[in-house]
PDB file of C-alpha atoms in Angstrom:
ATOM      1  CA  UNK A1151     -25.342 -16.750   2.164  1.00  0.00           C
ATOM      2  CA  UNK A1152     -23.345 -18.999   4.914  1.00  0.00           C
ATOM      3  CA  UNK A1153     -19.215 -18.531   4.304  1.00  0.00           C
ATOM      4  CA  UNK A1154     -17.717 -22.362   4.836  1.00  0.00           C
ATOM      5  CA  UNK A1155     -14.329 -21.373   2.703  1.00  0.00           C
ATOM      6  CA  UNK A1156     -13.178 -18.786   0.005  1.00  0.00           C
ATOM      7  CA  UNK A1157     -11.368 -19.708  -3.484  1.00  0.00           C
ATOM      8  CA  UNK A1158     -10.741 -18.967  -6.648  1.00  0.00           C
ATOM      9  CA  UNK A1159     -11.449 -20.634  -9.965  1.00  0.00           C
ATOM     10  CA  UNK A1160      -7.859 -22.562 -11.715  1.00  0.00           C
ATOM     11  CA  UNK A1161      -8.362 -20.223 -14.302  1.00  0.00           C
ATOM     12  CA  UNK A1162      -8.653 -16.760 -11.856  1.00  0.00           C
ATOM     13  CA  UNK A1163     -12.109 -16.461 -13.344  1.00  0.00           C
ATOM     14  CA  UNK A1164     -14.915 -16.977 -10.760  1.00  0.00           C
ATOM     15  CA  UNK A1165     -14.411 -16.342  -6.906  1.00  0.00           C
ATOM     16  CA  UNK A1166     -16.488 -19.541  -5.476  1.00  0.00           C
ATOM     17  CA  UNK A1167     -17.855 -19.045  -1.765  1.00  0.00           C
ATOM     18  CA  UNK A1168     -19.556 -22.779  -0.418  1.00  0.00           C
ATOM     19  CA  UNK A1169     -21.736 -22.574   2.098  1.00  0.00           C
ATOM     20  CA  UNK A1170     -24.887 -24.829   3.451  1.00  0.00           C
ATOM     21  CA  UNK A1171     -26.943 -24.709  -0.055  1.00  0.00           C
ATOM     22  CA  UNK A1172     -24.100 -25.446  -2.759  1.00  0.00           C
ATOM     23  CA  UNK A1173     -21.676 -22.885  -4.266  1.00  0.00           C
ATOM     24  CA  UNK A1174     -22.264 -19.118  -4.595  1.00  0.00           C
ATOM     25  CA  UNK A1175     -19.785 -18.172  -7.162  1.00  0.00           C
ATOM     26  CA  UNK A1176     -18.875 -14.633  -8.285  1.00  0.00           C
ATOM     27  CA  UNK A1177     -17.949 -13.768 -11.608  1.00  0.00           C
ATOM     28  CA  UNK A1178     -17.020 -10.380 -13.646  1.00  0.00           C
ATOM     29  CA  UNK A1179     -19.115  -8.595 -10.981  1.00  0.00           C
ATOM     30  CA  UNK A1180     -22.314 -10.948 -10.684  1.00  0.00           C
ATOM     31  CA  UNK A1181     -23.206 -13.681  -8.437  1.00  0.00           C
ATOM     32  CA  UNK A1182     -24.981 -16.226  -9.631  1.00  0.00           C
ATOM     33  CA  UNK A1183     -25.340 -20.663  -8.491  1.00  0.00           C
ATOM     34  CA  UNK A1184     -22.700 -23.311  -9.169  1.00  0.00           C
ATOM     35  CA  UNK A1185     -24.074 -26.242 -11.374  1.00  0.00           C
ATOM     36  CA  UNK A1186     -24.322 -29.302  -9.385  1.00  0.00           C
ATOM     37  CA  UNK A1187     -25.378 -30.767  -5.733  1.00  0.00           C
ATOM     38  CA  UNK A1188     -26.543 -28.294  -3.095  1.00  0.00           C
ATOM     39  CA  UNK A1189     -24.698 -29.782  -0.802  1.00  0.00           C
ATOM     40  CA  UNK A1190     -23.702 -28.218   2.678  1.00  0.00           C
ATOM     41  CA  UNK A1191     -19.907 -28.123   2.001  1.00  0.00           C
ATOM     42  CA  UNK A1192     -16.945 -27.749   5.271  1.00  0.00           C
ATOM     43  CA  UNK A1193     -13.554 -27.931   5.052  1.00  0.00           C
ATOM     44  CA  UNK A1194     -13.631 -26.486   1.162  1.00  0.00           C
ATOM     45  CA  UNK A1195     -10.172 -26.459  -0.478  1.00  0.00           C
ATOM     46  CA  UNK A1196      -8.922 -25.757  -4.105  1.00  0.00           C
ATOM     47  CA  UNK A1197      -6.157 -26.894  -5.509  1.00  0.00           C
ATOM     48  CA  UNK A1198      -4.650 -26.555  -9.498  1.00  0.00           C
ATOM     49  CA  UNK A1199      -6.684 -29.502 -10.592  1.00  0.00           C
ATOM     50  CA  UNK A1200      -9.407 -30.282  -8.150  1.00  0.00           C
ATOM     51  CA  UNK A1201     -11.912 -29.201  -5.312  1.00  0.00           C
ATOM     52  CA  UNK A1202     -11.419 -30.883  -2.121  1.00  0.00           C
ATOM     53  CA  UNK A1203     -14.491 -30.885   0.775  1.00  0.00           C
ATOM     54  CA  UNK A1204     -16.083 -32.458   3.601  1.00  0.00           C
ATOM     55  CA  UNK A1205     -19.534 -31.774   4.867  1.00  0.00           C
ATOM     56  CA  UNK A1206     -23.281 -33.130   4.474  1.00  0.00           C
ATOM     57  CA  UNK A1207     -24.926 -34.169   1.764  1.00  0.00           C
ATOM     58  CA  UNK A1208     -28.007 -32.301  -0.114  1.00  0.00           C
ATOM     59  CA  UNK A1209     -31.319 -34.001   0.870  1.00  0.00           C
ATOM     60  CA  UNK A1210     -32.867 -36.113  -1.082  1.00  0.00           C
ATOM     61  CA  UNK A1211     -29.317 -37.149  -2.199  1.00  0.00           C
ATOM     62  CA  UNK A1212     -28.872 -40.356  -1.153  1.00  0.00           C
ATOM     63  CA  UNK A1213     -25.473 -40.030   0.044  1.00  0.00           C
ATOM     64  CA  UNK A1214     -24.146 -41.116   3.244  1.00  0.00           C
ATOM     65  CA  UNK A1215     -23.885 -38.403   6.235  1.00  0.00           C
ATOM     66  CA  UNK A1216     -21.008 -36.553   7.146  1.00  0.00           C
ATOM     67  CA  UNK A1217     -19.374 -37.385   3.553  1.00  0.00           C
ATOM     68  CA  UNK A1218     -15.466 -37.439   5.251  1.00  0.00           C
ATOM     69  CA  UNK A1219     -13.163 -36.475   2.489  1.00  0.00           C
ATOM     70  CA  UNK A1220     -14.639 -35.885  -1.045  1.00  0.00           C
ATOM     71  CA  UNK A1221     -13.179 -34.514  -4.678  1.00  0.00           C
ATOM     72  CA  UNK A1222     -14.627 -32.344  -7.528  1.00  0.00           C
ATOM     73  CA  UNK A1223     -12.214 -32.211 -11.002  1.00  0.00           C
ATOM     74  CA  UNK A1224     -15.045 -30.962 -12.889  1.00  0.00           C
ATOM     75  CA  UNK A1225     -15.519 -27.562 -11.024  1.00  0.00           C
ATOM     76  CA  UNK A1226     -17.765 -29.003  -8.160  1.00  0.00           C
ATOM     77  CA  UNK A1227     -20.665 -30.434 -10.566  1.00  0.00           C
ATOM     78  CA  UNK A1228     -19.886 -34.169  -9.513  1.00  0.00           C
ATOM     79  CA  UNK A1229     -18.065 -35.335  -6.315  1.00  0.00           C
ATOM     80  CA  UNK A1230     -16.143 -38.853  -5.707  1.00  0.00           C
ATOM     81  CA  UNK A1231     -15.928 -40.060  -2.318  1.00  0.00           C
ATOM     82  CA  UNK A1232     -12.719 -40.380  -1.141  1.00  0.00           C
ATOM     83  CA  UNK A1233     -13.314 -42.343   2.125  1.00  0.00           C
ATOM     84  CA  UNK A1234     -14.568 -41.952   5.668  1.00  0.00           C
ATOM     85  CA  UNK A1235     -18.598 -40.899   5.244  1.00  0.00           C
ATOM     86  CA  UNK A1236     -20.455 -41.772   7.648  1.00  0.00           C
ATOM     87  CA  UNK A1237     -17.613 -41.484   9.816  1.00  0.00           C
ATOM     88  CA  UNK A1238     -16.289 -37.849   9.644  1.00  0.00           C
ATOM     89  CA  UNK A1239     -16.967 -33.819   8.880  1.00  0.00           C
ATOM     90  CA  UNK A1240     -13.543 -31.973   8.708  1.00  0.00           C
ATOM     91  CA  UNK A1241     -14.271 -28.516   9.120  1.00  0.00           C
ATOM     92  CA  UNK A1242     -10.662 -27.968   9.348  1.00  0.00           C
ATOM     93  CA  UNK A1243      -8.795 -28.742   6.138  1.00  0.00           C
ATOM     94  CA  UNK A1244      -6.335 -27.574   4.205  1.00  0.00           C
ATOM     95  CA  UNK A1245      -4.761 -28.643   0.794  1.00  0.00           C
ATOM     96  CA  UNK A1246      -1.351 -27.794  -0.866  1.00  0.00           C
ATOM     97  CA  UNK A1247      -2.071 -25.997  -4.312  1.00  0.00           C
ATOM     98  CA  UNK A1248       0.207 -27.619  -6.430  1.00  0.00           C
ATOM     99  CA  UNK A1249       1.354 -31.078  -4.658  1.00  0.00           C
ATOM    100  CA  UNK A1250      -2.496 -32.183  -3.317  1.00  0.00           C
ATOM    101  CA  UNK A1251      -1.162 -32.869  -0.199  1.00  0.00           C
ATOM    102  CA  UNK A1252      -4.405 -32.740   2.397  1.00  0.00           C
ATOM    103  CA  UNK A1253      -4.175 -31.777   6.137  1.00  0.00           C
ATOM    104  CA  UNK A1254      -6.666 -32.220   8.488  1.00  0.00           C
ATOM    105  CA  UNK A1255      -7.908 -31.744  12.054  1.00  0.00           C
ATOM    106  CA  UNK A1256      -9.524 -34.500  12.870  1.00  0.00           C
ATOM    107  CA  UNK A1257     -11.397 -34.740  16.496  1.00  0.00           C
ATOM    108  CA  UNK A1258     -13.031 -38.554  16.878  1.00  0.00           C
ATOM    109  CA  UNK A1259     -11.131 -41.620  16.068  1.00  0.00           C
ATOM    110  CA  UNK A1260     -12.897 -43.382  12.727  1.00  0.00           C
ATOM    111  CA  UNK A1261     -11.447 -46.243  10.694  1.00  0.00           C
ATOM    112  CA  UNK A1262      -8.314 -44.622   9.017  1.00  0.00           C
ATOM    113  CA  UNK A1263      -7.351 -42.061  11.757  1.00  0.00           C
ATOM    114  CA  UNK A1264      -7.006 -44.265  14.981  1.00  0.00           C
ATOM    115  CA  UNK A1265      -7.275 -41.098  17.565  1.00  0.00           C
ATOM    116  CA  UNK A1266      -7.864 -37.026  17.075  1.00  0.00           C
ATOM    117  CA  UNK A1267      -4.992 -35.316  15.680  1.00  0.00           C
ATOM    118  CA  UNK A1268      -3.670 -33.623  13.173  1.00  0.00           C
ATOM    119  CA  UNK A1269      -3.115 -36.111   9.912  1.00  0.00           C
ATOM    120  CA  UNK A1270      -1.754 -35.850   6.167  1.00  0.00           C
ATOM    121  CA  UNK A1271      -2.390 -37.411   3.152  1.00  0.00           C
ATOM    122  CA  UNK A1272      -0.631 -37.518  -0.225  1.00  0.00           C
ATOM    123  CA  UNK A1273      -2.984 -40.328  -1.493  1.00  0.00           C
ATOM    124  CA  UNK A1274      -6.095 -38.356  -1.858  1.00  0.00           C
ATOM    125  CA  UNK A1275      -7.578 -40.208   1.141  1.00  0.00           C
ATOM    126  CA  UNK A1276      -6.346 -43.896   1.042  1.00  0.00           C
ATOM    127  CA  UNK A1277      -3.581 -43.677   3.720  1.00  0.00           C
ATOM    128  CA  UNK A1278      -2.898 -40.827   6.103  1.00  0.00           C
ATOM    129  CA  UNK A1279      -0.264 -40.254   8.281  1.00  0.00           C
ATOM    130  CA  UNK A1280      -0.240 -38.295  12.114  1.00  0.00           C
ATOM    131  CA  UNK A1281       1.484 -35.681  12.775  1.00  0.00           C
ATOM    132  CA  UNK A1282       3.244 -35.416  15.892  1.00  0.00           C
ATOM    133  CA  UNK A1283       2.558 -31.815  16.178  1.00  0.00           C
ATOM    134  CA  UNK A1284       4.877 -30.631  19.002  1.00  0.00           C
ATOM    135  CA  UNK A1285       4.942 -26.807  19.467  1.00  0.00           C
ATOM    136  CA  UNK A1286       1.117 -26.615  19.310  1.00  0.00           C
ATOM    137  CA  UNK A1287      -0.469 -26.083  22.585  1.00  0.00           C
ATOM    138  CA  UNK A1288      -3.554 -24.381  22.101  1.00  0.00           C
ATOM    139  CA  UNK A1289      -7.003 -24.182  19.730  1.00  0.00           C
ATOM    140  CA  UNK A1290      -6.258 -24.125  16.382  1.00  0.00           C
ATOM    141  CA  UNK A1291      -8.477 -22.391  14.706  1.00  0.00           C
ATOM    142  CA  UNK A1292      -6.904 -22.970  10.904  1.00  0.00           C
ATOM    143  CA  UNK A1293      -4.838 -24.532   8.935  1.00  0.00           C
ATOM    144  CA  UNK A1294      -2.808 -23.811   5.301  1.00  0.00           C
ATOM    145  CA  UNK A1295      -0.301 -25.758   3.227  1.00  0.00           C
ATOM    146  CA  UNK A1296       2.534 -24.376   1.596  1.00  0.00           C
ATOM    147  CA  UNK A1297       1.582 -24.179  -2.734  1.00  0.00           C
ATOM    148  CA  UNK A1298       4.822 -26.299  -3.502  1.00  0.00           C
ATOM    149  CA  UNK A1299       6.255 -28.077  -0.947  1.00  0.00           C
ATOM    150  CA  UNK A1300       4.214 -30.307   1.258  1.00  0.00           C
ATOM    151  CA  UNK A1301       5.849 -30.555   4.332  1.00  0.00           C
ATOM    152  CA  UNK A1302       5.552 -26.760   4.997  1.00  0.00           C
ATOM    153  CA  UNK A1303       2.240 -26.085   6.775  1.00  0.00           C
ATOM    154  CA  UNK A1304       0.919 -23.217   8.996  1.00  0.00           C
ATOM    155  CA  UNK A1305      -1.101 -23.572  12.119  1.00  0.00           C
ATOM    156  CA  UNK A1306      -2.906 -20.411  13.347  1.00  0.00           C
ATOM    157  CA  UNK A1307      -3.821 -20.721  17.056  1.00  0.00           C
ATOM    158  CA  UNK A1308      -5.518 -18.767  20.001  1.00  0.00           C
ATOM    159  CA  UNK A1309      -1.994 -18.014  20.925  1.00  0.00           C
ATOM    160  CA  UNK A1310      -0.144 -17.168  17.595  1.00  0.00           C
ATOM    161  CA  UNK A1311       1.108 -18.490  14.120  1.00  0.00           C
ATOM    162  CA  UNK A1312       3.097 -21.539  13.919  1.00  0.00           C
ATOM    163  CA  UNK A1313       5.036 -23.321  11.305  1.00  0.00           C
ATOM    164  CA  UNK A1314       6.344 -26.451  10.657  1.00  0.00           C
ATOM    165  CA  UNK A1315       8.773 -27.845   7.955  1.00  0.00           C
ATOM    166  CA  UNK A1316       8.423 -31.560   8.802  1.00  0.00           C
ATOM    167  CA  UNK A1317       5.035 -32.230   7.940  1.00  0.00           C
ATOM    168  CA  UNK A1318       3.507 -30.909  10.917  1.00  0.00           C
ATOM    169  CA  UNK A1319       5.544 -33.075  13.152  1.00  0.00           C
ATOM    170  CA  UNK A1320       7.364 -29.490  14.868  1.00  0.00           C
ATOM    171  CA  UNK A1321       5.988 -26.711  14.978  1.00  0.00           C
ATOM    172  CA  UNK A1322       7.563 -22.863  15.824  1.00  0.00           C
ATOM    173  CA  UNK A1323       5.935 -19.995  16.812  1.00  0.00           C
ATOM    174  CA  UNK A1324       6.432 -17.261  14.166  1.00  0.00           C
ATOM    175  CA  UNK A1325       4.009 -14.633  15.517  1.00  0.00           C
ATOM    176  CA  UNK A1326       3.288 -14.536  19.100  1.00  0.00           C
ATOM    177  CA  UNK A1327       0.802 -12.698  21.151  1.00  0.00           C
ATOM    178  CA  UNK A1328      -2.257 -12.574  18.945  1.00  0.00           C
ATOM    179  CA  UNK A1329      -5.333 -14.854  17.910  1.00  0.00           C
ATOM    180  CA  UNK A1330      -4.622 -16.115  14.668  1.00  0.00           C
ATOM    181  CA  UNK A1331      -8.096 -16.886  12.589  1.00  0.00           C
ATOM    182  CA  UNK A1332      -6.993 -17.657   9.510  1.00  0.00           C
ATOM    183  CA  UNK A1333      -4.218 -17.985   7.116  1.00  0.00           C
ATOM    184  CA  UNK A1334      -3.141 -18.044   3.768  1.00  0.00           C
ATOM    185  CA  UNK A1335       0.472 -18.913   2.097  1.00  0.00           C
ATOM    186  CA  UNK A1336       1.123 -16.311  -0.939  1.00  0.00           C
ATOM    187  CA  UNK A1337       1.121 -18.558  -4.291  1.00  0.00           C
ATOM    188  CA  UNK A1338       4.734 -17.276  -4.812  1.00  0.00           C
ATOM    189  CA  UNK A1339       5.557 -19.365  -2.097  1.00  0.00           C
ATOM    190  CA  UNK A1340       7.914 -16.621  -0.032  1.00  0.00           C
ATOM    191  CA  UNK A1341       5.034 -14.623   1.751  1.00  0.00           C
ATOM    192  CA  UNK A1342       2.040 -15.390   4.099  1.00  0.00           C
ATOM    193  CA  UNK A1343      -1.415 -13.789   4.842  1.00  0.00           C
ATOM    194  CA  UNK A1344      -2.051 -13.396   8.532  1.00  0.00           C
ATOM    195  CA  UNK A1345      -5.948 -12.953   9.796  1.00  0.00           C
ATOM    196  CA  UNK A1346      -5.572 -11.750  13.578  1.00  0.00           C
ATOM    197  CA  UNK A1347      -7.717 -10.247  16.033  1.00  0.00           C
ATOM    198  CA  UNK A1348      -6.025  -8.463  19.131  1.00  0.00           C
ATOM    199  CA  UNK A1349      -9.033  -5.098  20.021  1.00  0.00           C
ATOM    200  CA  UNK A1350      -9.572  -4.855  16.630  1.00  0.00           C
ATOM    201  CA  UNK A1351      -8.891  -7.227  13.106  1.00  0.00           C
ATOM    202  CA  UNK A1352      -5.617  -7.213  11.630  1.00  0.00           C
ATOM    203  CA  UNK A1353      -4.235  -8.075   8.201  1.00  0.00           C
ATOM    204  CA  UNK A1354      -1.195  -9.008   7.430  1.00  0.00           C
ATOM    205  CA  UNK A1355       1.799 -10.107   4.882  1.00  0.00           C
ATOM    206  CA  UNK A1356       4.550 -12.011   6.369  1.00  0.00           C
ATOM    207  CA  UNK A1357       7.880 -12.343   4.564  1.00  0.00           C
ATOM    208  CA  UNK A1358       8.959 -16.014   4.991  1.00  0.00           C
ATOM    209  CA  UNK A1359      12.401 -15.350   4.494  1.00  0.00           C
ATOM    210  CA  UNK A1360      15.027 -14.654   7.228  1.00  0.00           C
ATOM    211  CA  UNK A1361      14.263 -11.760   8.973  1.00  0.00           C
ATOM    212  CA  UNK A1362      10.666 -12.139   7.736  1.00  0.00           C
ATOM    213  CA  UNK A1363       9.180  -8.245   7.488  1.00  0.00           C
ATOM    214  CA  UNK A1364       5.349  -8.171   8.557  1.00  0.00           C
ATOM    215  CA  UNK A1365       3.449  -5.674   6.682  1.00  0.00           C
ATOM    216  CA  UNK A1366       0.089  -4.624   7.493  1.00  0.00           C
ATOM    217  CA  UNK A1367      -3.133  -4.636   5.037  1.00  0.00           C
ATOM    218  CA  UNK A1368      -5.439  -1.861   4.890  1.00  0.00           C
ATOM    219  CA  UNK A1369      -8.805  -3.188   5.989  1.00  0.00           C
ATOM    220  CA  UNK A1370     -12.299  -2.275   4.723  1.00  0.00           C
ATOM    221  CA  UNK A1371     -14.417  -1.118   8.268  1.00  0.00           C
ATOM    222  CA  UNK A1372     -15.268  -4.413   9.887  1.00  0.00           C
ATOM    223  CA  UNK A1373     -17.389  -3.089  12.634  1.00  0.00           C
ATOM    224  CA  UNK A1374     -16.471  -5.973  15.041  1.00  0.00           C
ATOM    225  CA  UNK A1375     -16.079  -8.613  12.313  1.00  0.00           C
ATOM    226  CA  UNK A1376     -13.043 -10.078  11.577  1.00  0.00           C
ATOM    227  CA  UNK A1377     -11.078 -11.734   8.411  1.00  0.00           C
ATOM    228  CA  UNK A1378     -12.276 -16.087   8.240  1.00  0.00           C
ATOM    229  CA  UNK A1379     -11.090 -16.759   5.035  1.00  0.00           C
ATOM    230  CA  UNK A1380      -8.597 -15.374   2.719  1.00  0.00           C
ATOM    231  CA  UNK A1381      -8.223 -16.766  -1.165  1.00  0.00           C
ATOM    232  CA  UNK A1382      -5.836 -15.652  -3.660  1.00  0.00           C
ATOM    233  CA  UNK A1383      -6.371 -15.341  -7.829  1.00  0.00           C
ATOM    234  CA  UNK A1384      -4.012 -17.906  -9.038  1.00  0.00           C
ATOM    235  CA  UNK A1385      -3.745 -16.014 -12.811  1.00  0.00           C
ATOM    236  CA  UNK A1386      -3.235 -12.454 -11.311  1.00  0.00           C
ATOM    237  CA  UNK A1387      -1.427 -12.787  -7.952  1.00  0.00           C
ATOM    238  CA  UNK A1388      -2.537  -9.340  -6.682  1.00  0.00           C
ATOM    239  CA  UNK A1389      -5.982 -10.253  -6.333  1.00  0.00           C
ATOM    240  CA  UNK A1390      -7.060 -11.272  -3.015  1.00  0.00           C
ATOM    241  CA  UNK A1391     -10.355 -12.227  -1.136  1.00  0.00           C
ATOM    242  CA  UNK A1392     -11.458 -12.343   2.206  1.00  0.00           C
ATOM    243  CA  UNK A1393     -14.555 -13.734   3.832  1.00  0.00           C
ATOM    244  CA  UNK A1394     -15.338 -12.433   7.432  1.00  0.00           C
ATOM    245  CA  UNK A1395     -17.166 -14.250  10.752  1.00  0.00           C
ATOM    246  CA  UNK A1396     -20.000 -12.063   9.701  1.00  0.00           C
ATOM    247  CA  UNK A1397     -20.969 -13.105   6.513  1.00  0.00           C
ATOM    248  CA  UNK A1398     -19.082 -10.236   4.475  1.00  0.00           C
ATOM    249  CA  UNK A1399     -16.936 -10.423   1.350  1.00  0.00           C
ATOM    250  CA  UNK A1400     -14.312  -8.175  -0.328  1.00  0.00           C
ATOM    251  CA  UNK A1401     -12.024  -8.191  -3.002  1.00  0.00           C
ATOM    252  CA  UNK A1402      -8.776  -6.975  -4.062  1.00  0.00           C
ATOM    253  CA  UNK A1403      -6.952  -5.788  -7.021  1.00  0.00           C
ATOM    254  CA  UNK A1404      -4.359  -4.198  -5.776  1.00  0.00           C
ATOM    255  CA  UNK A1405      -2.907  -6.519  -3.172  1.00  0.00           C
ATOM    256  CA  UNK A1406      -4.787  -5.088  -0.298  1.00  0.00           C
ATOM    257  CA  UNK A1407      -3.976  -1.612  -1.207  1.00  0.00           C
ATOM    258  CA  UNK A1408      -7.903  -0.972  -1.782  1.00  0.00           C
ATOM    259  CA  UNK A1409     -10.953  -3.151  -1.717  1.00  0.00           C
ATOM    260  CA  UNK A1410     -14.242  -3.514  -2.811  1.00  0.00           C
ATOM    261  CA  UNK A1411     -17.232  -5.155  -0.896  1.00  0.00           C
ATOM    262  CA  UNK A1412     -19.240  -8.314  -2.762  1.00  0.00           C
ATOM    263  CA  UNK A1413     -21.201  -9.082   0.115  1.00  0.00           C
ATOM    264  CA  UNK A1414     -22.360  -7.640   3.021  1.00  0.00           C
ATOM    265  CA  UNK A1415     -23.981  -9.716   6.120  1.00  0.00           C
ATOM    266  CA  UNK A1416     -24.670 -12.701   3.845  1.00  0.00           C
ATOM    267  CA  UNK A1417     -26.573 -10.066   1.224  1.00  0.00           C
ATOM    268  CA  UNK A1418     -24.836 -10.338  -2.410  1.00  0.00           C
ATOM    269  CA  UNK A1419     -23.658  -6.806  -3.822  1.00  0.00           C
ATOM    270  CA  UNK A1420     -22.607  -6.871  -7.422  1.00  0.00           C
ATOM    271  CA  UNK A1421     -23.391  -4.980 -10.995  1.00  0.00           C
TER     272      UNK A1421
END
């Protein structure tokens, strides 16, 4: 089992993990194949109402390769294009849980994005707008969207977290001195999850509020692995899961307090 993105299910029950053969999704303590097109999915993204994806299409499929931005509302068993196949693969995407706004890194010019960049749509695809994005000076390596307000979005970078209230047009470093992998904002809206690697993989909850207090997450043993992806139960807040570089997968009940492996080096573990 590849890892291309970690989420949950709108109704908290089924953990889906997309990789280059479909959806692995993980339910009640079994794993077991998402219905629909085996498609190799990047760039996967949930929001309240609808899956959101880029990647390459299943063969024998017929449909046009890279697929640029595409949308599930039926739990990933049928997928509309939204524009740009043919033209582009975001493996960097993020989407705002509640407003649908969709961010992107996008690295080639193509026919709606006239040079690389980081862009925004509200429009599911039909218009997008560029960021200007100053404050960002290295890699980034991810990308999240605050749940509820769509100009809020998080850049993790080789050099730190940064933030931006403007749409991604600004951006301010809110934790320096650390390689930010991957990030998650809390669906309460007031907290974010920090992956980090500085010696060794770090966890982390940061308050968003003035004076924002950072506190660490117990990890599982990574063994030189790190945290890639980090999803959040939308029906029971204090579930959590994380996907590492190396093909692992753990889960949560607790808020990080304790955690149970799923996976282990791409090998499924369940009942």
């Amino acid at each position: 089992m590849h890892v291309h993105g970690l989420a949950y299910s709108a109704d908290g029950k089924q953990l889906l993990i997309p990789s280059h053969h479909g959806i692995a999704v993980y339910s009640d303590g079994q794993w077991s194949k998402m219905a629909g097109p085996e498609h190799d999915y990047m760039g996967f993204s949930a929001t309240r109402t609808a899956f959101y994806s880029s990647g390459h299409p299943a063969a024998g499929s017929n449909l046009v390769n890279p697929f640029g931005l595409i949308k599930s509302i039926d739990a990933g068993k049928t997928w509309r294009q939204l524009g740009l196949e043919g033209e582009s693969d975001f493996h960097t995407l993020a989407t705002s849980y509640e407003t649908h706004a969709i961010y992107v890194l996008n690295y080639r010019p193509n026919t709606r994005m006239p040079q690389p960049g980081l862009y925004v749509t509200q429009t599911d695809g039909m218009t997008w707008t560029q960021a200007v994005a100053t404050g960002l000076k290295t890699k980034v390596n991810a990308l999240a969207v605050h749940p509820s307000n769509a100009s809020i979005v998080a850049a993790g970078t080789a050099d730190g977290l940064y933030l931006s209230h403007d749409a991604g047009n600004h951006f301010e470093l809110l934790v320096a001195d650390t390689q930010v992998l991957a990030q998650w904002f809390d669906l309460d809206g007031e907290h974010l999850w920090v992956s980090s690697y500085a010696n060794s993989p770090v966890l982390s909850r940061l308050s968003l509020k003035d004076g924002g207090a950072n506190e660490k997450i117990t990890l599982p043993m990574l063994n030189e692995d790190a945290v890639a992806f980090i999803a959040q139960n939308p029906t029971r807040h204090e579930e959590l899961a994380i996907a590492t570089f190396k093909r692992s997968a753990y889960v949560t009940q607790d808020s990080g307090a304790t955690w149970t492996q799923i996976a282990d080096g791409g090998a499924t573990r369940g009942k």
